[in-house]
C-alpha atoms as a printed R data frame, in Angstrom:
    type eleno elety resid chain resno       x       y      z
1   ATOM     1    CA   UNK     A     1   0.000   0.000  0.000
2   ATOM     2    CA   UNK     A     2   1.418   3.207 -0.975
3   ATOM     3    CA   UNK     A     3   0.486   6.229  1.399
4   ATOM     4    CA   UNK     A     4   0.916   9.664  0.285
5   ATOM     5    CA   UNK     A     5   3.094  12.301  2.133
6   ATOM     6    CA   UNK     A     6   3.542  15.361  0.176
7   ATOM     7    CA   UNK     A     7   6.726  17.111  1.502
8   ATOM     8    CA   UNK     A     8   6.065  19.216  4.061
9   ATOM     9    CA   UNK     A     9   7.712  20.883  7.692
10  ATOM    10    CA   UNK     A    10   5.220  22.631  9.831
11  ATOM    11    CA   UNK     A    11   5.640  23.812 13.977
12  ATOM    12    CA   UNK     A    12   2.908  23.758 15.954
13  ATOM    13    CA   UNK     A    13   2.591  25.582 19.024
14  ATOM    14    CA   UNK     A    14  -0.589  25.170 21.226
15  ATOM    15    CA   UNK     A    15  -2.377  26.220 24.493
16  ATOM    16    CA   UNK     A    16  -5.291  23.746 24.010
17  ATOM    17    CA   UNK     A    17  -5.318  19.923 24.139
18  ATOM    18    CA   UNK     A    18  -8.096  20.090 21.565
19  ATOM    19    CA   UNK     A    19  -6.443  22.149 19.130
20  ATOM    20    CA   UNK     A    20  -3.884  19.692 19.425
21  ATOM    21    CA   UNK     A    21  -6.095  16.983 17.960
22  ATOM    22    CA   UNK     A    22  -7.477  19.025 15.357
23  ATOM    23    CA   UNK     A    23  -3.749  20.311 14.105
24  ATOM    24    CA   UNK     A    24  -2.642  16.641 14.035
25  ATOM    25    CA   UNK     A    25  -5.385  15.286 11.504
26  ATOM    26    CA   UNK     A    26  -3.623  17.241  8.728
27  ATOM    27    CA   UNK     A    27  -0.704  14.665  9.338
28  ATOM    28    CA   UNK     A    28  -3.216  11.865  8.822
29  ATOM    29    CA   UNK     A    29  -3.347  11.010 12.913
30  ATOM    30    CA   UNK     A    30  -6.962  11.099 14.566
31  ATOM    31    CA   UNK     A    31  -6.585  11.509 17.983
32  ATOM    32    CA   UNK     A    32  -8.953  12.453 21.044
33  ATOM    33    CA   UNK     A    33  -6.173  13.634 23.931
34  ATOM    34    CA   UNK     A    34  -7.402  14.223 27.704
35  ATOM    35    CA   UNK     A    35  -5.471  16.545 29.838
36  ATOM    36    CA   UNK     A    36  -4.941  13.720 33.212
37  ATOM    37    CA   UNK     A    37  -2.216  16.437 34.924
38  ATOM    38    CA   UNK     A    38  -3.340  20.041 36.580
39  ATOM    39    CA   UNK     A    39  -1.617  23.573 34.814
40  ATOM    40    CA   UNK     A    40  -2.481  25.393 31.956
41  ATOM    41    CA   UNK     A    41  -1.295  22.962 28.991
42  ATOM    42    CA   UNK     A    42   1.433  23.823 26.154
43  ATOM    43    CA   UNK     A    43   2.667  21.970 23.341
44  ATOM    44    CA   UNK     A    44   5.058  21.460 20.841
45  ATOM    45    CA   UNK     A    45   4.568  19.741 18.026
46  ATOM    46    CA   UNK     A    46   7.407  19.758 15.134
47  ATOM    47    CA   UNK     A    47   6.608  17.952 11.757
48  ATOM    48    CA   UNK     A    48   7.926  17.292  8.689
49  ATOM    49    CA   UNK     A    49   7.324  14.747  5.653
50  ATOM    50    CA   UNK     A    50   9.595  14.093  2.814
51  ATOM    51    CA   UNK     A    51  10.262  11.193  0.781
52  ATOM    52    CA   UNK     A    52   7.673   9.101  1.919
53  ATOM    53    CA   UNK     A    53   8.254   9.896  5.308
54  ATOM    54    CA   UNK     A    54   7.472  11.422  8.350
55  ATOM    55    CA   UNK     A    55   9.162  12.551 11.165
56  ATOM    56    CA   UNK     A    56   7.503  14.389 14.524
57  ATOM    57    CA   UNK     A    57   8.842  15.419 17.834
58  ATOM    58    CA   UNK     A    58   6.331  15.779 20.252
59  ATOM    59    CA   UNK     A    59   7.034  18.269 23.547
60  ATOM    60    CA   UNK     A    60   4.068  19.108 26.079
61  ATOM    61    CA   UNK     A    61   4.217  20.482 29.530
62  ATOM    62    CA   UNK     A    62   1.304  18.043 31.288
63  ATOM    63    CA   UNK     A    63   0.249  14.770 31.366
64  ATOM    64    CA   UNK     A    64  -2.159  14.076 28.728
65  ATOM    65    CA   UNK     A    65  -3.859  10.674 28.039
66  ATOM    66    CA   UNK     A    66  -4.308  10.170 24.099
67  ATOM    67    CA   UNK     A    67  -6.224   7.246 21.849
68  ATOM    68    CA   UNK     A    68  -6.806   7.389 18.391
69  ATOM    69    CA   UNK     A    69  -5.535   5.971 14.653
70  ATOM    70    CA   UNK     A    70  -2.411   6.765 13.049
71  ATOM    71    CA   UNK     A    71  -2.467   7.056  8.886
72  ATOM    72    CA   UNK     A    72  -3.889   3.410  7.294
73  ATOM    73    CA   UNK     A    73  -0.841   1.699  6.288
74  ATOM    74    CA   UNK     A    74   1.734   2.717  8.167
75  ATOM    75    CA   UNK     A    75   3.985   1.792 10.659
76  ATOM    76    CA   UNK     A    76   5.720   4.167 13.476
77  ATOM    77    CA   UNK     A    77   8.699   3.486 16.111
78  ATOM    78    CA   UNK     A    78   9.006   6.190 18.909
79  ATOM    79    CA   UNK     A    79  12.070   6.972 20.753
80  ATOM    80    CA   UNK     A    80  12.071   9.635 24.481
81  ATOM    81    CA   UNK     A    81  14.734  12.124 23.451
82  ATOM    82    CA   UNK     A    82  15.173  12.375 27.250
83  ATOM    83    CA   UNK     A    83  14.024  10.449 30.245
84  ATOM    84    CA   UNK     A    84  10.333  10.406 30.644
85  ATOM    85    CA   UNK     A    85   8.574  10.624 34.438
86  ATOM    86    CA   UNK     A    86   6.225   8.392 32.877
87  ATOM    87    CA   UNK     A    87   5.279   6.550 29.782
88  ATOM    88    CA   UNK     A    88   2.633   4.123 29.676
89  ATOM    89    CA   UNK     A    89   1.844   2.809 25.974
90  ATOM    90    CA   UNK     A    90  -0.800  -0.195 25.476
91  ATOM    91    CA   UNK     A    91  -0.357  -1.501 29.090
92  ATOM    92    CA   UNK     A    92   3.352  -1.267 28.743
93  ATOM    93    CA   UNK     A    93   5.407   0.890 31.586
94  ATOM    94    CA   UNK     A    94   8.200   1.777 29.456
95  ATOM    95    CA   UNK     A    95  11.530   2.931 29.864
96  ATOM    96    CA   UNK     A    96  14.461   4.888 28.038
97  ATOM    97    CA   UNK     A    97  15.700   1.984 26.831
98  ATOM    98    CA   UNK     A    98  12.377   0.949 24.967
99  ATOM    99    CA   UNK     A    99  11.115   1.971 21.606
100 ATOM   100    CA   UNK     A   100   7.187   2.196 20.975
101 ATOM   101    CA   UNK     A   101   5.777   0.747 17.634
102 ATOM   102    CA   UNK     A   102   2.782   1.759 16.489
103 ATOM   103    CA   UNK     A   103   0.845   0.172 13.723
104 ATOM   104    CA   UNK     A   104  -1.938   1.624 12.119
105 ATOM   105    CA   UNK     A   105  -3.979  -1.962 12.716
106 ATOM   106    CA   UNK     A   106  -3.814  -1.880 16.159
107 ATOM   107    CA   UNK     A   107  -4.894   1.627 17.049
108 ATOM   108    CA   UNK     A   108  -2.879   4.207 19.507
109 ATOM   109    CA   UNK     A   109  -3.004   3.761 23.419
110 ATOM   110    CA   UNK     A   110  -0.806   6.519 25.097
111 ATOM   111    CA   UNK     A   111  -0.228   8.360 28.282
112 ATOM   112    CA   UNK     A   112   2.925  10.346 29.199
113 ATOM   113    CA   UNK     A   113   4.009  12.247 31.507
114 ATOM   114    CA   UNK     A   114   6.766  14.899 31.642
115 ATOM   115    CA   UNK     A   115   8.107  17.122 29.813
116 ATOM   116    CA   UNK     A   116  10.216  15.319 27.841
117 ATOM   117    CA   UNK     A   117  10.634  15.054 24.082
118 ATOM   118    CA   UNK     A   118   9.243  12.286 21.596
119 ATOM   119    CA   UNK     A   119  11.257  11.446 18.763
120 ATOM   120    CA   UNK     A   120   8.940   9.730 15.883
121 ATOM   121    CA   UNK     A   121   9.586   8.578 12.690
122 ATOM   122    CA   UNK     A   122   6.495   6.585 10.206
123 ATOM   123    CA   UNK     A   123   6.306   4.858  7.030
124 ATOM   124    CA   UNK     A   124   4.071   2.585  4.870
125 ATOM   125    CA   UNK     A   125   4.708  -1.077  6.182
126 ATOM   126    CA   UNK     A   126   5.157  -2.078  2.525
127 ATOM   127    CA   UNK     A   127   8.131   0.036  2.343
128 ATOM   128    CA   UNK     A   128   9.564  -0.966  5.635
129 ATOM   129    CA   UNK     A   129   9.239  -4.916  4.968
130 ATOM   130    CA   UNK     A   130  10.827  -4.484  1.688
131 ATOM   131    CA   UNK     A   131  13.708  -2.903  2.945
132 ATOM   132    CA   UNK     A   132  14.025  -5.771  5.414
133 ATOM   133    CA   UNK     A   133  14.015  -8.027  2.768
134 ATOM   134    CA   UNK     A   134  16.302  -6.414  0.387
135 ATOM   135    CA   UNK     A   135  19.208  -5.768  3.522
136 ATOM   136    CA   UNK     A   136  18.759  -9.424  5.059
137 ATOM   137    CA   UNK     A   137  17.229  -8.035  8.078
138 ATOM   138    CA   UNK     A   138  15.348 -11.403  8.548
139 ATOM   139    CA   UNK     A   139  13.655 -10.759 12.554
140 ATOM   140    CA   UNK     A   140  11.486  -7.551 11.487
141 ATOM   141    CA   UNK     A   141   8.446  -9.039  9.700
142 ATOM   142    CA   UNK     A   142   7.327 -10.662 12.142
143 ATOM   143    CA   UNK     A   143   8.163  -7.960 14.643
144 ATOM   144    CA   UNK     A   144   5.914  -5.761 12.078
145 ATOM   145    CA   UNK     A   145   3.035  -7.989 11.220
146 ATOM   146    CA   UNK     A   146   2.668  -9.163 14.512
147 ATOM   147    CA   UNK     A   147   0.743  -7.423 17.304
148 ATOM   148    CA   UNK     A   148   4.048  -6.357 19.159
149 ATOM   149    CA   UNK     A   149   3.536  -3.149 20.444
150 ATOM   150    CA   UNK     A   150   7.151  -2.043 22.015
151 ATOM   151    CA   UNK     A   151  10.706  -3.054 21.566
152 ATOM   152    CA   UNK     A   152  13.898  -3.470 23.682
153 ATOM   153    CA   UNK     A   153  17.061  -2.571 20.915
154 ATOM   154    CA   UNK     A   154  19.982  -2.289 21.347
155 ATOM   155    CA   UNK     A   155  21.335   0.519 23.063
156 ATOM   156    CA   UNK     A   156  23.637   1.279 20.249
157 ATOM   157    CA   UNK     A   157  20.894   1.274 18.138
158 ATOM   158    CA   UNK     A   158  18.913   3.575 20.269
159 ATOM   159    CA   UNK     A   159  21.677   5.805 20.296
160 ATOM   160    CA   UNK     A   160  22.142   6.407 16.989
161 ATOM   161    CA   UNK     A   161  18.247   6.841 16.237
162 ATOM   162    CA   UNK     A   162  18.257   9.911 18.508
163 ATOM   163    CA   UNK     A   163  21.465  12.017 17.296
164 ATOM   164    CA   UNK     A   164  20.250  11.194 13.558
165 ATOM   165    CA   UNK     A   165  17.076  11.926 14.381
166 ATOM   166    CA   UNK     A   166  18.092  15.603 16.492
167 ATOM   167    CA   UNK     A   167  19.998  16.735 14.007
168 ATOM   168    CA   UNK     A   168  17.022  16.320 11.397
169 ATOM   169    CA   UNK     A   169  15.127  19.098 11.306
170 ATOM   170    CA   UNK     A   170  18.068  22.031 11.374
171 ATOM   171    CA   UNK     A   171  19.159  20.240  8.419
172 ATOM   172    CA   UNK     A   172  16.079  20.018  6.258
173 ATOM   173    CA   UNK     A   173  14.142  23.147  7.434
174 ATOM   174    CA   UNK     A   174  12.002  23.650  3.876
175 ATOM   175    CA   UNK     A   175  11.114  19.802  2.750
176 ATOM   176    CA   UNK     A   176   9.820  21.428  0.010
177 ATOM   177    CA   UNK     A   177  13.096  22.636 -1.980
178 ATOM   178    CA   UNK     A   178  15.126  19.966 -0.943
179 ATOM   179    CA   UNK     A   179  17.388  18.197 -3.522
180 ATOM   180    CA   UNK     A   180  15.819  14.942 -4.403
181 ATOM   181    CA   UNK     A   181  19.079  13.104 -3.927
182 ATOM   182    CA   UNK     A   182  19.776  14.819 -0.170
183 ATOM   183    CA   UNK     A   183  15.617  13.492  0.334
184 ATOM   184    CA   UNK     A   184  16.217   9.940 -0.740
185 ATOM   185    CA   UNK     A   185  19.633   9.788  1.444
186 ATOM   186    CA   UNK     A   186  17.625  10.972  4.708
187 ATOM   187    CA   UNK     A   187  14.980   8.039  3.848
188 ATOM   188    CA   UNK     A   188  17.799   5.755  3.700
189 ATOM   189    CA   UNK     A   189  19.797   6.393  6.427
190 ATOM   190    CA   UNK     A   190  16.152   6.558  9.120
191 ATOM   191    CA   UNK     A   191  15.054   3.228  7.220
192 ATOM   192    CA   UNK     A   192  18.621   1.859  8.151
193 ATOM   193    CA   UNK     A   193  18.208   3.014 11.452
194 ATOM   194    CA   UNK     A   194  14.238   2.333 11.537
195 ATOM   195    CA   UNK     A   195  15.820  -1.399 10.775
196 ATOM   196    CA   UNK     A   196  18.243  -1.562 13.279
197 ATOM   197    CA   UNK     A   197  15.852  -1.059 16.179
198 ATOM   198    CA   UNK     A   198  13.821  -3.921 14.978
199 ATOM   199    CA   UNK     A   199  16.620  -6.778 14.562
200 ATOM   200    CA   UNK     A   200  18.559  -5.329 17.856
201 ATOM   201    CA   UNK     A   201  15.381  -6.141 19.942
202 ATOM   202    CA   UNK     A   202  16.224  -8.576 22.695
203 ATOM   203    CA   UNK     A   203  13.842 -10.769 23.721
204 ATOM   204    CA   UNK     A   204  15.327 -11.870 27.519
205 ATOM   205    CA   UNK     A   205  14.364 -11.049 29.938
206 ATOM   206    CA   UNK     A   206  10.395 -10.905 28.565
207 ATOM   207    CA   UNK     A   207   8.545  -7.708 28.528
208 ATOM   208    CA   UNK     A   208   4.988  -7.692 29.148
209 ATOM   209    CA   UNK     A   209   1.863  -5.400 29.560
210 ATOM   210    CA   UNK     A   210   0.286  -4.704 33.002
211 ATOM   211    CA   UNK     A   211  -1.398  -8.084 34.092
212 ATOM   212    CA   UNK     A   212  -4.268  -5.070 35.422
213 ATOM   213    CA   UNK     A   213  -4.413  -3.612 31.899
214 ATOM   214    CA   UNK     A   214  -7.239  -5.630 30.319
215 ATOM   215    CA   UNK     A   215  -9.741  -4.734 32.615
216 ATOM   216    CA   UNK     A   216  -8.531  -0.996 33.345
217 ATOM   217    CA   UNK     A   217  -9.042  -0.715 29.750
218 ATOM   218    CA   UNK     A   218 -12.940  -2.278 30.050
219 ATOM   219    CA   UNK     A   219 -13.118   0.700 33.255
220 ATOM   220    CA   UNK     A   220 -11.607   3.341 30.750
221 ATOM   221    CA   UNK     A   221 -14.123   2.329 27.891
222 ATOM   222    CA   UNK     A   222 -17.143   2.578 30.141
223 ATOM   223    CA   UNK     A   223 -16.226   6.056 31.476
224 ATOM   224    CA   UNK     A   224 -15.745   7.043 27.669
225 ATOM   225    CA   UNK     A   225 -19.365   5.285 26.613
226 ATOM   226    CA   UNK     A   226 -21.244   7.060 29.649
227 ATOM   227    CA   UNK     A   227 -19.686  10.847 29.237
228 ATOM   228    CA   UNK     A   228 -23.046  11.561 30.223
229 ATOM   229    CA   UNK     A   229 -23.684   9.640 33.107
230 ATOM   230    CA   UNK     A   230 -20.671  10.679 35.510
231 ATOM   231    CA   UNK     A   231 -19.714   7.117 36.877
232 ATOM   232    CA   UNK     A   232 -18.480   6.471 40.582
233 ATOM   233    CA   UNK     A   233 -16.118   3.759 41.401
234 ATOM   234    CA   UNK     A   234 -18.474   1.328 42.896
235 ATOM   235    CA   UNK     A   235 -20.062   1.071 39.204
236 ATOM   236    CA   UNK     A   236 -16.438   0.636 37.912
237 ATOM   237    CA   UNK     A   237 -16.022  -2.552 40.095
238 ATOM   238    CA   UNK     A   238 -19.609  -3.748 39.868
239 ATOM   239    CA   UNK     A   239 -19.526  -3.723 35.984
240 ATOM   240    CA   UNK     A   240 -15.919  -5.733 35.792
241 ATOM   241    CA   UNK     A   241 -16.725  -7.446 38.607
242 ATOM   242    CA   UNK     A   242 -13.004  -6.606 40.757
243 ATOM   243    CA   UNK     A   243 -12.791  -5.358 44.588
244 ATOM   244    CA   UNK     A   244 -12.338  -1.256 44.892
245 ATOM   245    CA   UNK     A   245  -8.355  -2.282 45.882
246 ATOM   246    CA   UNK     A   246  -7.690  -4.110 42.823
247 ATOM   247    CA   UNK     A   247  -9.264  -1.497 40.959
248 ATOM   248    CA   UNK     A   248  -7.197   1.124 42.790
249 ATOM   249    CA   UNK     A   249  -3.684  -0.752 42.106
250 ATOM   250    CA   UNK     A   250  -4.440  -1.014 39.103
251 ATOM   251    CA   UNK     A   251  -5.061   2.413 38.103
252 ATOM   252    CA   UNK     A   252  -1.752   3.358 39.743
253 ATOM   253    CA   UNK     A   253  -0.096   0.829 37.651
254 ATOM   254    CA   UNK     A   254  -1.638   1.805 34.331
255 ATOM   255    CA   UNK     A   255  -2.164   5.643 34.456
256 ATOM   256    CA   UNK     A   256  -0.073   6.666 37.332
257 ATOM   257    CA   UNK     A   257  -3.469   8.144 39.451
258 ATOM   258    CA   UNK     A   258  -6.090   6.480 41.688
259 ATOM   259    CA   UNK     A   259  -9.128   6.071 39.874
260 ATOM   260    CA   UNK     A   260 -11.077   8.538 41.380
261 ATOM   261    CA   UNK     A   261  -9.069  11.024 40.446
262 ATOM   262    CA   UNK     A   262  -8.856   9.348 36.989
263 ATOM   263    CA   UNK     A   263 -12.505   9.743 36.825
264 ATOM   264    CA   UNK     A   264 -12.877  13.351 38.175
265 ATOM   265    CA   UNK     A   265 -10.181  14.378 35.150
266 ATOM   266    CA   UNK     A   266 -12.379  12.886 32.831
267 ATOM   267    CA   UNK     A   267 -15.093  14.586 34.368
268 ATOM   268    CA   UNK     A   268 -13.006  18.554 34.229
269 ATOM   269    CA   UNK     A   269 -11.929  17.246 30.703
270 ATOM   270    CA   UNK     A   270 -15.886  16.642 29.418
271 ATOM   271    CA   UNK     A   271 -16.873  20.088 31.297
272 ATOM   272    CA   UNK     A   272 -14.610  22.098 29.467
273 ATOM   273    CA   UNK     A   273 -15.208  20.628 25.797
274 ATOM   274    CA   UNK     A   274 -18.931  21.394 26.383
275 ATOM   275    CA   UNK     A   275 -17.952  25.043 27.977
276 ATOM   276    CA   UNK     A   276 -15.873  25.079 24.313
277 ATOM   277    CA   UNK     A   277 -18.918  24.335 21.939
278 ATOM   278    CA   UNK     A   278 -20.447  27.371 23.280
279 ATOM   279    CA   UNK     A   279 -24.338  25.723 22.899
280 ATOM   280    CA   UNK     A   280 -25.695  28.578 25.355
281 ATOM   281    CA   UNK     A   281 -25.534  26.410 28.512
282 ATOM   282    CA   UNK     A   282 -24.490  28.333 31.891
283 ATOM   283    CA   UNK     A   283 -21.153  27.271 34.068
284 ATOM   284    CA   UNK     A   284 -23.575  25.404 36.911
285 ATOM   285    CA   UNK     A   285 -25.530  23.584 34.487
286 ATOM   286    CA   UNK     A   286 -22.674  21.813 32.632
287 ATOM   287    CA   UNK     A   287 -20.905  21.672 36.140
288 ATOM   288    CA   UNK     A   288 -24.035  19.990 37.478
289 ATOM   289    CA   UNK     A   289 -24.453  17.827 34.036
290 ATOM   290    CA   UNK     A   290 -21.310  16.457 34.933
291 ATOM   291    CA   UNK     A   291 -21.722  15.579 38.730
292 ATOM   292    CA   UNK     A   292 -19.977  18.144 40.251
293 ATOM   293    CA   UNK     A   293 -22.786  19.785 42.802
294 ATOM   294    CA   UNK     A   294 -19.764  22.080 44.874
295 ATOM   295    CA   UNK     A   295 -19.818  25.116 42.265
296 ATOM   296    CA   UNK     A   296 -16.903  26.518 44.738
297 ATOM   297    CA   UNK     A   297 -15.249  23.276 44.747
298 ATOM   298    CA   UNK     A   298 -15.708  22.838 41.251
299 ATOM   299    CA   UNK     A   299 -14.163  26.015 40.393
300 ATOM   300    CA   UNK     A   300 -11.071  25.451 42.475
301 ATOM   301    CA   UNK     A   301 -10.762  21.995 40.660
302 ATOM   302    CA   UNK     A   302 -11.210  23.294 37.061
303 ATOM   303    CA   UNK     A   303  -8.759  26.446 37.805
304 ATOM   304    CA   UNK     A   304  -6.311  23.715 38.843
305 ATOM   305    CA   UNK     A   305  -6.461  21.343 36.074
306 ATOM   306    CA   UNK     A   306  -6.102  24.132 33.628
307 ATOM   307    CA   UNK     A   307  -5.171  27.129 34.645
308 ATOM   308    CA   UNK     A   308  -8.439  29.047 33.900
309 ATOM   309    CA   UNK     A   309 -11.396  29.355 35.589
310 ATOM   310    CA   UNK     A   310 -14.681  27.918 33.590
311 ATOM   311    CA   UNK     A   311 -16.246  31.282 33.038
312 ATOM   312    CA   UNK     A   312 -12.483  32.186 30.878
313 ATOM   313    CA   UNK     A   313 -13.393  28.844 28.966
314 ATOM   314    CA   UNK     A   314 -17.137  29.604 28.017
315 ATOM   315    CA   UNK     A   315 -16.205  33.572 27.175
316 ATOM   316    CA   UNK     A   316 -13.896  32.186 24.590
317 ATOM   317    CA   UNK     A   317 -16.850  29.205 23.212
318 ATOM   318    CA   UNK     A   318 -19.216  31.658 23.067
């Protein structure tokens, strides 16, 4: 399958997790991102796409919690640029030392914490299994058409995907005037590299998801298919049928948080997209829509999650 990337370089700076979302479907990703950490949010998100390929490094200030699709027919590896305070991808708690894959078949399942960089680099699958085949590389396709989701290379490997990869965009600045032959070099040297982070992965000692992921992911799902029904944590356990404590563990495993302060950050995050759409509804009824009954506690918890207070957020949806 051949997927089209015209060449292109674009920076994105943003103050709103939603605007985030909406700036990354011109790259082809459809994502729906929840703020999870309190303070007014910033992000960075650097982009460009040139023979074939593209390359993103991702930079925000709070912890965000993000599902969606990447572009059909691709496949993605991700690499921290620095040390993240937390990055949870698919169940996985990963480390430095771990790259994230991300295949367009299996959807995206993110949260991160920190304000750390993300070095990213995506391609059609077609094009990365054919230059495994052409260079000998004989361990990726299964690593690709498998459902692996993250990788343990070498660290050699992971070292040289990073200073390629930060010295990128300097040197290409305007995609769109670059020589063809400097172009078709980059795509070379990141499929080389894109290559040797598949065949370096080791294998020993195993690396597994969160034994508590499969049903935190059931609790997640029910939260997101009754945004408006504000759930408690007693439904939580009654529904998937686990004691409040497992439940809790869990949580802290998976997303770093208990899970009712998971749930109450779902809760700010639904507030403030219907403050957004501006449909003529006052700050207490949306507050109240949501289960929050405490307008001054309500307040207090909004302001802190993101750094305005809900009238600032329905002036500017109105």
């Amino acid at each position: 399958m051949t997927v089209e990337l015209p060449p292109r370089m674009e920076t994105i700076s943003v103050h709103d997790i939603d605007e985030l979302a909406e700036r990354m479907k011109a790259f082809g990703w459809n994502m729906l991102h929840r703020q999870i950490e309190g303070g007014a949010f910033a992000g960075e998100l650097i982009v460009a796409q040139l023979a074939g390929m593209q390359f993103a490094r991702m930079t925000y200030n709070r912890g965000i919690r993000s599902r969606g699709d990447s572009p059909a027919g691709t496949i993605a590896i991700a690499v921290p640029l620095s040390v993240p305070r937390s990055l949870h991808w698919h169940g996985y708690n990963l480390s430095p030392d771990h790259a994230l894959l991300q295949k367009s078949s299996l959807g995206l399942d993110f949260l991160r914490r920190g304000d750390f960089p993300l070095a990213l680099v995506s391609i059609s699958i077609d094009s990365l299994l054919e230059a495994a085949e052409l260079t000998g590389r004989t361990r990726v396709e299964s690593l690709v058409l498998d459902d692996t989701r993250t990788i343990r290379p070498d660290a050699g490997a992971v070292d040289r995907f990073r200073f390629h990869f930060q010295n990128l965009f300097p040197a290409i600045r305007s995609p769109q005037t670059l020589p063809p032959e400097l172009a078709a070099i980059i795509r070379a040297d990141f499929l080389d590299l894109m290559l040797d982070l598949l065949e370096s992965n080791q294998t020993s000692p195993p690396f597994r998801p969160s034994s508590r992921y499969s049903f935190i992911k059931r609790a997640e799902e029910m939260l997101l298919e009754n945004l408006d029904r504000p759930l408690a944590v007693t439904d939580l356990c009654k529904e998937i049928h686990v004691s409040e404590r497992t439940l809790r563990y869990g949580f802290r495993e998976c997303f770093g948080m208990a899970p009712a302060a998971y749930l109450k950050a779902q809760r700010l995050n639904g507030v403030r997209r219907q403050l957004k759409a501006g449909d003529g509804a006052t700050v207490s009824d949306v507050a109240i829509q949501w289960g929050f009954w405490h307008m001054g506690q309500f307040a207090k918890d909004y302001r802190k999650m993101f750094g305005e207070s809900p009238s600032q957020t329905l002036r500017r949806g109105s």
